[in-house]
mmCIF file of N, CA and C in Angstrom:
data_model
loop_
_atom_site.group_PDB
_atom_site.id
_atom_site.type_symbol
_atom_site.label_atom_id
_atom_site.label_comp_id
_atom_site.label_asym_id
_atom_site.label_seq_id
_atom_site.Cartn_x
_atom_site.Cartn_y
_atom_site.Cartn_z
ATOM 1 N N MET S 1 17.138 -7.093 16.127
ATOM 2 C CA MET S 1 17.025 -6.738 14.716
ATOM 3 C C MET S 1 15.787 -5.868 14.514
ATOM 4 N N ALA S 2 15.955 -4.727 13.952
ATOM 5 C CA ALA S 2 14.829 -3.849 13.623
ATOM 6 C C ALA S 2 14.159 -4.345 12.352
ATOM 7 N N GLY S 3 13.084 -3.709 11.974
ATOM 8 C CA GLY S 3 12.378 -4.111 10.771
ATOM 9 C C GLY S 3 12.238 -2.964 9.803
ATOM 10 N N TYR S 4 11.623 -3.264 8.672
ATOM 11 C CA TYR S 4 11.273 -2.239 7.702
ATOM 12 C C TYR S 4 10.147 -2.765 6.825
ATOM 13 N N LEU S 5 9.519 -1.875 6.060
ATOM 14 C CA LEU S 5 8.328 -2.215 5.291
ATOM 15 C C LEU S 5 8.471 -1.761 3.848
ATOM 16 N N THR S 6 8.149 -2.667 2.930
ATOM 17 C CA THR S 6 8.071 -2.337 1.513
ATOM 18 C C THR S 6 6.712 -2.796 0.983
ATOM 19 N N THR S 7 6.365 -2.284 -0.180
ATOM 20 C CA THR S 7 5.117 -2.675 -0.830
ATOM 21 C C THR S 7 5.315 -2.684 -2.338
ATOM 22 N N HIS S 8 4.379 -3.290 -3.039
ATOM 23 C CA HIS S 8 4.420 -3.418 -4.493
ATOM 24 C C HIS S 8 2.980 -3.535 -4.950
ATOM 25 N N VAL S 9 2.580 -2.751 -5.946
ATOM 26 C CA VAL S 9 1.202 -2.795 -6.428
ATOM 27 C C VAL S 9 1.208 -3.232 -7.886
ATOM 28 N N LEU S 10 0.447 -4.290 -8.154
ATOM 29 C CA LEU S 10 0.313 -4.791 -9.519
ATOM 30 C C LEU S 10 -1.135 -4.640 -9.967
ATOM 31 N N ASP S 11 -1.312 -4.122 -11.167
ATOM 32 C CA ASP S 11 -2.628 -3.953 -11.783
ATOM 33 C C ASP S 11 -2.937 -5.256 -12.521
ATOM 34 N N THR S 12 -3.730 -6.118 -11.895
ATOM 35 C CA THR S 12 -3.982 -7.433 -12.482
ATOM 36 C C THR S 12 -4.935 -7.359 -13.676
ATOM 37 N N ALA S 13 -5.737 -6.325 -13.777
ATOM 38 C CA ALA S 13 -6.631 -6.171 -14.924
ATOM 39 C C ALA S 13 -5.856 -5.826 -16.194
ATOM 40 N N ARG S 14 -4.827 -5.006 -16.051
ATOM 41 C CA ARG S 14 -4.027 -4.599 -17.203
ATOM 42 C C ARG S 14 -2.758 -5.429 -17.356
ATOM 43 N N GLY S 15 -2.425 -6.208 -16.331
ATOM 44 C CA GLY S 15 -1.240 -7.059 -16.392
ATOM 45 C C GLY S 15 0.068 -6.280 -16.339
ATOM 46 N N CYS S 16 0.122 -5.263 -15.451
ATOM 47 C CA CYS S 16 1.331 -4.441 -15.367
ATOM 48 C C CYS S 16 1.455 -3.849 -13.966
ATOM 49 N N PRO S 17 2.622 -3.291 -13.646
ATOM 50 C CA PRO S 17 2.758 -2.580 -12.378
ATOM 51 C C PRO S 17 1.827 -1.363 -12.345
ATOM 52 N N ALA S 18 1.357 -1.025 -11.159
ATOM 53 C CA ALA S 18 0.462 0.122 -10.982
ATOM 54 C C ALA S 18 1.302 1.362 -10.683
ATOM 55 N N GLU S 19 1.657 2.094 -11.717
ATOM 56 C CA GLU S 19 2.455 3.313 -11.569
ATOM 57 C C GLU S 19 1.562 4.493 -11.208
ATOM 58 N N GLY S 20 2.016 5.320 -10.261
ATOM 59 C CA GLY S 20 1.294 6.535 -9.910
ATOM 60 C C GLY S 20 0.217 6.355 -8.859
ATOM 61 N N LEU S 21 0.240 5.252 -8.122
ATOM 62 C CA LEU S 21 -0.754 5.008 -7.080
ATOM 63 C C LEU S 21 -0.256 5.560 -5.744
ATOM 64 N N ARG S 22 -1.049 6.397 -5.119
ATOM 65 C CA ARG S 22 -0.683 7.022 -3.847
ATOM 66 C C ARG S 22 -0.971 6.075 -2.693
ATOM 67 N N ILE S 23 -0.019 6.005 -1.741
ATOM 68 C CA ILE S 23 -0.131 5.133 -0.572
ATOM 69 C C ILE S 23 0.215 5.954 0.665
ATOM 70 N N ILE S 24 -0.596 5.807 1.710
ATOM 71 C CA ILE S 24 -0.316 6.455 2.985
ATOM 72 C C ILE S 24 -0.133 5.365 4.040
ATOM 73 N N LEU S 25 0.885 5.519 4.867
ATOM 74 C CA LEU S 25 1.165 4.586 5.956
ATOM 75 C C LEU S 25 0.804 5.220 7.288
ATOM 76 N N PHE S 26 0.072 4.464 8.114
ATOM 77 C CA PHE S 26 -0.307 4.898 9.453
ATOM 78 C C PHE S 26 0.191 3.880 10.484
ATOM 79 N N ARG S 27 0.574 4.357 11.667
ATOM 80 C CA ARG S 27 0.793 3.494 12.834
ATOM 81 C C ARG S 27 -0.481 3.579 13.654
ATOM 82 N N LEU S 28 -0.997 2.428 14.108
ATOM 83 C CA LEU S 28 -2.297 2.383 14.774
ATOM 84 C C LEU S 28 -2.212 2.254 16.277
ATOM 85 N N ASP S 29 -1.065 2.041 16.840
ATOM 86 C CA ASP S 29 -0.939 1.874 18.285
ATOM 87 C C ASP S 29 -1.264 3.172 19.009
ATOM 88 N N GLY S 30 -2.315 3.157 19.823
ATOM 89 C CA GLY S 30 -2.678 4.343 20.596
ATOM 90 C C GLY S 30 -3.299 5.449 19.766
ATOM 91 N N GLY S 31 -3.834 5.157 18.632
ATOM 92 C CA GLY S 31 -4.438 6.150 17.745
ATOM 93 C C GLY S 31 -4.135 5.820 16.300
ATOM 94 N N ARG S 32 -4.110 6.834 15.478
ATOM 95 C CA ARG S 32 -3.834 6.660 14.047
ATOM 96 C C ARG S 32 -2.864 7.760 13.623
ATOM 97 N N GLU S 33 -1.581 7.416 13.643
ATOM 98 C CA GLU S 33 -0.529 8.382 13.349
ATOM 99 C C GLU S 33 -0.041 8.212 11.910
ATOM 100 N N ARG S 34 -0.143 9.285 11.138
ATOM 101 C CA ARG S 34 0.329 9.257 9.757
ATOM 102 C C ARG S 34 1.861 9.310 9.754
ATOM 103 N N LEU S 35 2.487 8.306 9.110
ATOM 104 C CA LEU S 35 3.946 8.219 9.097
ATOM 105 C C LEU S 35 4.568 8.587 7.763
ATOM 106 N N ALA S 36 3.913 8.233 6.669
ATOM 107 C CA ALA S 36 4.543 8.438 5.358
ATOM 108 C C ALA S 36 3.482 8.465 4.268
ATOM 109 N N GLU S 37 3.826 9.132 3.187
ATOM 110 C CA GLU S 37 3.021 9.102 1.970
ATOM 111 C C GLU S 37 3.971 8.933 0.803
ATOM 112 N N ARG S 38 3.662 7.990 -0.069
ATOM 113 C CA ARG S 38 4.501 7.697 -1.233
ATOM 114 C C ARG S 38 3.604 7.481 -2.450
ATOM 115 N N VAL S 39 4.227 7.537 -3.624
ATOM 116 C CA VAL S 39 3.560 7.233 -4.886
ATOM 117 C C VAL S 39 4.394 6.162 -5.581
ATOM 118 N N THR S 40 3.717 5.183 -6.139
ATOM 119 C CA THR S 40 4.439 4.090 -6.792
ATOM 120 C C THR S 40 5.117 4.549 -8.078
ATOM 121 N N ASN S 41 6.253 3.931 -8.348
ATOM 122 C CA ASN S 41 7.027 4.246 -9.549
ATOM 123 C C ASN S 41 6.618 3.326 -10.715
ATOM 124 N N ALA S 42 7.374 3.334 -11.797
ATOM 125 C CA ALA S 42 7.046 2.559 -12.998
ATOM 126 C C ALA S 42 7.029 1.059 -12.733
ATOM 127 N N ASP S 43 7.678 0.612 -11.668
ATOM 128 C CA ASP S 43 7.690 -0.806 -11.301
ATOM 129 C C ASP S 43 6.584 -1.142 -10.299
ATOM 130 N N GLY S 44 5.751 -0.156 -9.937
ATOM 131 C CA GLY S 44 4.680 -0.385 -8.978
ATOM 132 C C GLY S 44 5.154 -0.413 -7.533
ATOM 133 N N ARG S 45 6.378 0.037 -7.296
ATOM 134 C CA ARG S 45 6.971 0.048 -5.957
ATOM 135 C C ARG S 45 7.228 1.490 -5.533
ATOM 136 N N THR S 46 7.489 1.684 -4.263
ATOM 137 C CA THR S 46 7.964 2.994 -3.824
ATOM 138 C C THR S 46 9.480 3.017 -4.022
ATOM 139 N N ASP S 47 10.050 4.186 -4.161
ATOM 140 C CA ASP S 47 11.482 4.292 -4.472
ATOM 141 C C ASP S 47 12.384 3.768 -3.354
ATOM 142 N N GLY S 48 11.892 3.684 -2.164
ATOM 143 C CA GLY S 48 12.609 3.117 -1.024
ATOM 144 C C GLY S 48 11.582 2.497 -0.105
ATOM 145 N N PRO S 49 12.009 1.928 1.013
ATOM 146 C CA PRO S 49 11.031 1.374 1.961
ATOM 147 C C PRO S 49 10.026 2.444 2.376
ATOM 148 N N ILE S 50 8.769 2.065 2.454
ATOM 149 C CA ILE S 50 7.751 3.024 2.900
ATOM 150 C C ILE S 50 7.907 3.281 4.400
ATOM 151 N N LEU S 51 8.493 2.332 5.107
ATOM 152 C CA LEU S 51 8.887 2.526 6.501
ATOM 153 C C LEU S 51 10.318 2.024 6.630
ATOM 154 N N PRO S 52 11.288 2.922 6.651
ATOM 155 C CA PRO S 52 12.687 2.496 6.749
ATOM 156 C C PRO S 52 13.023 1.986 8.154
ATOM 157 N N GLU S 53 14.109 1.274 8.244
ATOM 158 C CA GLU S 53 14.542 0.669 9.501
ATOM 159 C C GLU S 53 14.699 1.704 10.616
ATOM 160 N N ALA S 54 15.184 2.887 10.294
ATOM 161 C CA ALA S 54 15.395 3.932 11.309
ATOM 162 C C ALA S 54 14.093 4.391 11.967
ATOM 163 N N ASP S 55 12.960 4.240 11.282
ATOM 164 C CA ASP S 55 11.666 4.683 11.808
ATOM 165 C C ASP S 55 10.801 3.539 12.320
ATOM 166 N N PHE S 56 11.327 2.325 12.289
ATOM 167 C CA PHE S 56 10.541 1.141 12.607
ATOM 168 C C PHE S 56 10.258 1.016 14.108
ATOM 169 N N ALA S 57 9.056 0.563 14.432
ATOM 170 C CA ALA S 57 8.685 0.178 15.796
ATOM 171 C C ALA S 57 7.699 -0.976 15.680
ATOM 172 N N THR S 58 7.821 -1.953 16.563
ATOM 173 C CA THR S 58 6.870 -3.059 16.596
ATOM 174 C C THR S 58 5.470 -2.506 16.832
ATOM 175 N N GLY S 59 4.475 -3.061 16.134
ATOM 176 C CA GLY S 59 3.115 -2.607 16.364
ATOM 177 C C GLY S 59 2.179 -2.902 15.222
ATOM 178 N N GLN S 60 1.028 -2.232 15.270
ATOM 179 C CA GLN S 60 -0.029 -2.370 14.265
ATOM 180 C C GLN S 60 0.066 -1.196 13.291
ATOM 181 N N TYR S 61 -0.110 -1.504 12.013
ATOM 182 C CA TYR S 61 0.021 -0.510 10.956
ATOM 183 C C TYR S 61 -1.131 -0.622 9.966
ATOM 184 N N GLU S 62 -1.284 0.411 9.159
ATOM 185 C CA GLU S 62 -2.249 0.405 8.057
ATOM 186 C C GLU S 62 -1.603 1.037 6.844
ATOM 187 N N LEU S 63 -1.707 0.358 5.723
ATOM 188 C CA LEU S 63 -1.393 0.949 4.427
ATOM 189 C C LEU S 63 -2.719 1.313 3.782
ATOM 190 N N LEU S 64 -2.862 2.559 3.364
ATOM 191 C CA LEU S 64 -4.079 3.020 2.702
ATOM 192 C C LEU S 64 -3.738 3.289 1.241
ATOM 193 N N PHE S 65 -4.241 2.435 0.369
ATOM 194 C CA PHE S 65 -3.978 2.536 -1.067
ATOM 195 C C PHE S 65 -5.111 3.331 -1.717
ATOM 196 N N HIS S 66 -4.771 4.387 -2.434
ATOM 197 C CA HIS S 66 -5.769 5.232 -3.096
ATOM 198 C C HIS S 66 -6.079 4.650 -4.475
ATOM 199 N N ALA S 67 -6.773 3.524 -4.444
ATOM 200 C CA ALA S 67 -7.080 2.768 -5.656
ATOM 201 C C ALA S 67 -8.005 3.532 -6.597
ATOM 202 N N GLY S 68 -8.984 4.231 -6.051
ATOM 203 C CA GLY S 68 -9.941 4.946 -6.896
ATOM 204 C C GLY S 68 -9.274 5.982 -7.776
ATOM 205 N N ASP S 69 -8.368 6.757 -7.209
ATOM 206 C CA ASP S 69 -7.643 7.754 -8.002
ATOM 207 C C ASP S 69 -6.854 7.078 -9.125
ATOM 208 N N TYR S 70 -6.203 5.972 -8.795
ATOM 209 C CA TYR S 70 -5.433 5.227 -9.800
ATOM 210 C C TYR S 70 -6.359 4.678 -10.895
ATOM 211 N N LEU S 71 -7.488 4.112 -10.500
ATOM 212 C CA LEU S 71 -8.413 3.541 -11.488
ATOM 213 C C LEU S 71 -8.985 4.619 -12.403
ATOM 214 N N ARG S 72 -9.262 5.793 -11.850
ATOM 215 C CA ARG S 72 -9.719 6.914 -12.690
ATOM 216 C C ARG S 72 -8.616 7.323 -13.669
ATOM 217 N N MET S 73 -7.392 7.441 -13.165
ATOM 218 C CA MET S 73 -6.258 7.873 -13.975
ATOM 219 C C MET S 73 -5.998 6.917 -15.144
ATOM 220 N N THR S 74 -6.259 5.634 -14.937
ATOM 221 C CA THR S 74 -5.987 4.633 -15.977
ATOM 222 C C THR S 74 -7.225 4.276 -16.794
ATOM 223 N N GLY S 75 -8.331 4.994 -16.568
ATOM 224 C CA GLY S 75 -9.545 4.758 -17.354
ATOM 225 C C GLY S 75 -10.285 3.488 -16.981
ATOM 226 N N GLN S 76 -10.071 2.973 -15.777
ATOM 227 C CA GLN S 76 -10.710 1.726 -15.358
ATOM 228 C C GLN S 76 -11.812 1.924 -14.325
ATOM 229 N N ALA S 77 -12.145 3.162 -14.008
ATOM 230 C CA ALA S 77 -13.041 3.432 -12.886
ATOM 231 C C ALA S 77 -14.479 3.008 -13.151
ATOM 232 N N GLY S 78 -14.926 3.048 -14.384
ATOM 233 C CA GLY S 78 -16.326 2.752 -14.656
ATOM 234 C C GLY S 78 -17.216 3.872 -14.161
ATOM 235 N N GLY S 79 -18.496 3.567 -14.000
ATOM 236 C CA GLY S 79 -19.443 4.587 -13.554
ATOM 237 C C GLY S 79 -19.393 4.812 -12.062
ATOM 238 N N ALA S 80 -20.039 5.911 -11.658
ATOM 239 C CA ALA S 80 -20.100 6.241 -10.230
ATOM 240 C C ALA S 80 -21.251 5.470 -9.596
ATOM 241 N N PRO S 81 -21.151 5.089 -8.377
ATOM 242 C CA PRO S 81 -19.972 5.197 -7.529
ATOM 243 C C PRO S 81 -18.958 4.096 -7.833
ATOM 244 N N LEU S 82 -17.713 4.384 -7.501
ATOM 245 C CA LEU S 82 -16.664 3.378 -7.673
ATOM 246 C C LEU S 82 -16.932 2.179 -6.777
ATOM 247 N N PHE S 83 -16.615 0.992 -7.271
ATOM 248 C CA PHE S 83 -16.698 -0.188 -6.411
ATOM 249 C C PHE S 83 -15.579 -0.148 -5.368
ATOM 250 N N LEU S 84 -14.354 0.158 -5.812
ATOM 251 C CA LEU S 84 -13.210 0.302 -4.911
ATOM 252 C C LEU S 84 -12.707 1.731 -4.964
ATOM 253 N N ASP S 85 -12.481 2.309 -3.802
ATOM 254 C CA ASP S 85 -11.903 3.646 -3.747
ATOM 255 C C ASP S 85 -10.634 3.583 -2.901
ATOM 256 N N GLU S 86 -10.743 3.732 -1.608
ATOM 257 C CA GLU S 86 -9.576 3.588 -0.744
ATOM 258 C C GLU S 86 -9.543 2.162 -0.208
ATOM 259 N N VAL S 87 -8.378 1.523 -0.325
ATOM 260 C CA VAL S 87 -8.213 0.138 0.129
ATOM 261 C C VAL S 87 -7.274 0.143 1.343
ATOM 262 N N PRO S 88 -7.831 -0.080 2.555
ATOM 263 C CA PRO S 88 -6.980 -0.143 3.749
ATOM 264 C C PRO S 88 -6.554 -1.582 4.022
ATOM 265 N N ILE S 89 -5.289 -1.757 4.361
ATOM 266 C CA ILE S 89 -4.792 -3.064 4.779
ATOM 267 C C ILE S 89 -4.126 -2.872 6.138
ATOM 268 N N ARG S 90 -4.660 -3.552 7.147
ATOM 269 C CA ARG S 90 -4.130 -3.449 8.506
ATOM 270 C C ARG S 90 -3.394 -4.728 8.851
ATOM 271 N N PHE S 91 -2.243 -4.562 9.517
ATOM 272 C CA PHE S 91 -1.382 -5.709 9.806
ATOM 273 C C PHE S 91 -0.452 -5.359 10.947
ATOM 274 N N GLY S 92 0.136 -6.374 11.555
ATOM 275 C CA GLY S 92 1.092 -6.184 12.630
ATOM 276 C C GLY S 92 2.493 -6.514 12.171
ATOM 277 N N MET S 93 3.479 -5.824 12.754
ATOM 278 C CA MET S 93 4.885 -6.080 12.440
ATOM 279 C C MET S 93 5.670 -6.216 13.735
ATOM 280 N N ALA S 94 6.570 -7.208 13.771
ATOM 281 C CA ALA S 94 7.445 -7.406 14.925
ATOM 282 C C ALA S 94 8.863 -6.990 14.551
ATOM 283 N N THR S 95 9.622 -7.848 13.929
ATOM 284 C CA THR S 95 10.969 -7.512 13.468
ATOM 285 C C THR S 95 11.178 -8.129 12.099
ATOM 286 N N GLY S 96 12.155 -7.625 11.380
ATOM 287 C CA GLY S 96 12.476 -8.171 10.068
ATOM 288 C C GLY S 96 11.854 -7.369 8.940
ATOM 289 N N HIS S 97 11.979 -7.894 7.742
ATOM 290 C CA HIS S 97 11.454 -7.250 6.542
ATOM 291 C C HIS S 97 10.015 -7.699 6.323
ATOM 292 N N TYR S 98 9.124 -6.740 6.255
ATOM 293 C CA TYR S 98 7.731 -7.003 5.907
ATOM 294 C C TYR S 98 7.486 -6.413 4.531
ATOM 295 N N HIS S 99 6.909 -7.227 3.651
ATOM 296 C CA HIS S 99 6.578 -6.799 2.299
ATOM 297 C C HIS S 99 5.091 -7.075 2.119
ATOM 298 N N VAL S 100 4.303 -6.013 1.891
ATOM 299 C CA VAL S 100 2.848 -6.136 1.778
ATOM 300 C C VAL S 100 2.427 -5.683 0.387
ATOM 301 N N PRO S 101 2.325 -6.615 -0.555
ATOM 302 C CA PRO S 101 1.911 -6.269 -1.913
ATOM 303 C C PRO S 101 0.393 -6.133 -2.033
ATOM 304 N N LEU S 102 -0.033 -5.437 -3.069
ATOM 305 C CA LEU S 102 -1.452 -5.330 -3.396
ATOM 306 C C LEU S 102 -1.620 -5.723 -4.854
ATOM 307 N N LEU S 103 -2.493 -6.702 -5.091
ATOM 308 C CA LEU S 103 -2.885 -7.085 -6.447
ATOM 309 C C LEU S 103 -4.249 -6.458 -6.671
ATOM 310 N N LEU S 104 -4.355 -5.561 -7.640
ATOM 311 C CA LEU S 104 -5.519 -4.688 -7.775
ATOM 312 C C LEU S 104 -6.172 -4.812 -9.138
ATOM 313 N N SER S 105 -7.500 -4.819 -9.149
ATOM 314 C CA SER S 105 -8.298 -4.672 -10.360
ATOM 315 C C SER S 105 -9.475 -3.764 -10.004
ATOM 316 N N PRO S 106 -10.278 -3.325 -10.968
ATOM 317 C CA PRO S 106 -11.375 -2.413 -10.636
ATOM 318 C C PRO S 106 -12.421 -3.004 -9.679
ATOM 319 N N TYR S 107 -12.520 -4.331 -9.609
ATOM 320 C CA TYR S 107 -13.573 -4.947 -8.805
ATOM 321 C C TYR S 107 -13.062 -5.938 -7.769
ATOM 322 N N GLY S 108 -11.778 -5.881 -7.470
ATOM 323 C CA GLY S 108 -11.260 -6.772 -6.449
ATOM 324 C C GLY S 108 -9.791 -6.520 -6.181
ATOM 325 N N TYR S 109 -9.328 -7.063 -5.067
ATOM 326 C CA TYR S 109 -7.915 -6.958 -4.713
ATOM 327 C C TYR S 109 -7.563 -8.105 -3.785
ATOM 328 N N SER S 110 -6.278 -8.373 -3.676
ATOM 329 C CA SER S 110 -5.791 -9.332 -2.691
ATOM 330 C C SER S 110 -4.417 -8.877 -2.220
ATOM 331 N N THR S 111 -4.035 -9.412 -1.078
ATOM 332 C CA THR S 111 -2.741 -9.078 -0.496
ATOM 333 C C THR S 111 -2.209 -10.301 0.222
ATOM 334 N N TYR S 112 -0.973 -10.237 0.640
ATOM 335 C CA TYR S 112 -0.330 -11.331 1.358
ATOM 336 C C TYR S 112 0.966 -10.788 1.928
ATOM 337 N N ARG S 113 1.610 -11.560 2.791
ATOM 338 C CA ARG S 113 2.937 -11.160 3.254
ATOM 339 C C ARG S 113 3.949 -11.727 2.272
ATOM 340 N N GLY S 114 4.566 -10.856 1.525
ATOM 341 C CA GLY S 114 5.543 -11.260 0.530
ATOM 342 C C GLY S 114 6.932 -11.355 1.142
ATOM 343 N N SER S 115 7.901 -11.485 0.258
ATOM 344 C CA SER S 115 9.282 -11.597 0.735
ATOM 345 C C SER S 115 10.160 -10.565 0.056
#
């Protein structure tokens, strides 16, 4: 069974999905290979899997969330320098569906393996 990857970003400070947040996916095995770039939709998700089953390989990955740009766009950035700018999340995938959500506010974030 191959795998695939989805994500979901929620703005916990505003209590809504984080629309318009740019995400870049990298594969880390043997270097840092850029695989995909997506922007979240009105539901805080990408329109399809950020890593579809056809492109899946077991290994180490990184999702890079451009939180600073999103926080500026929504008027939550505060003064310079930003507390959060780019938020990297590194994780391993074997097989199956991996869902890596980000719960974001201007001064903190959390993640987990969702379903």
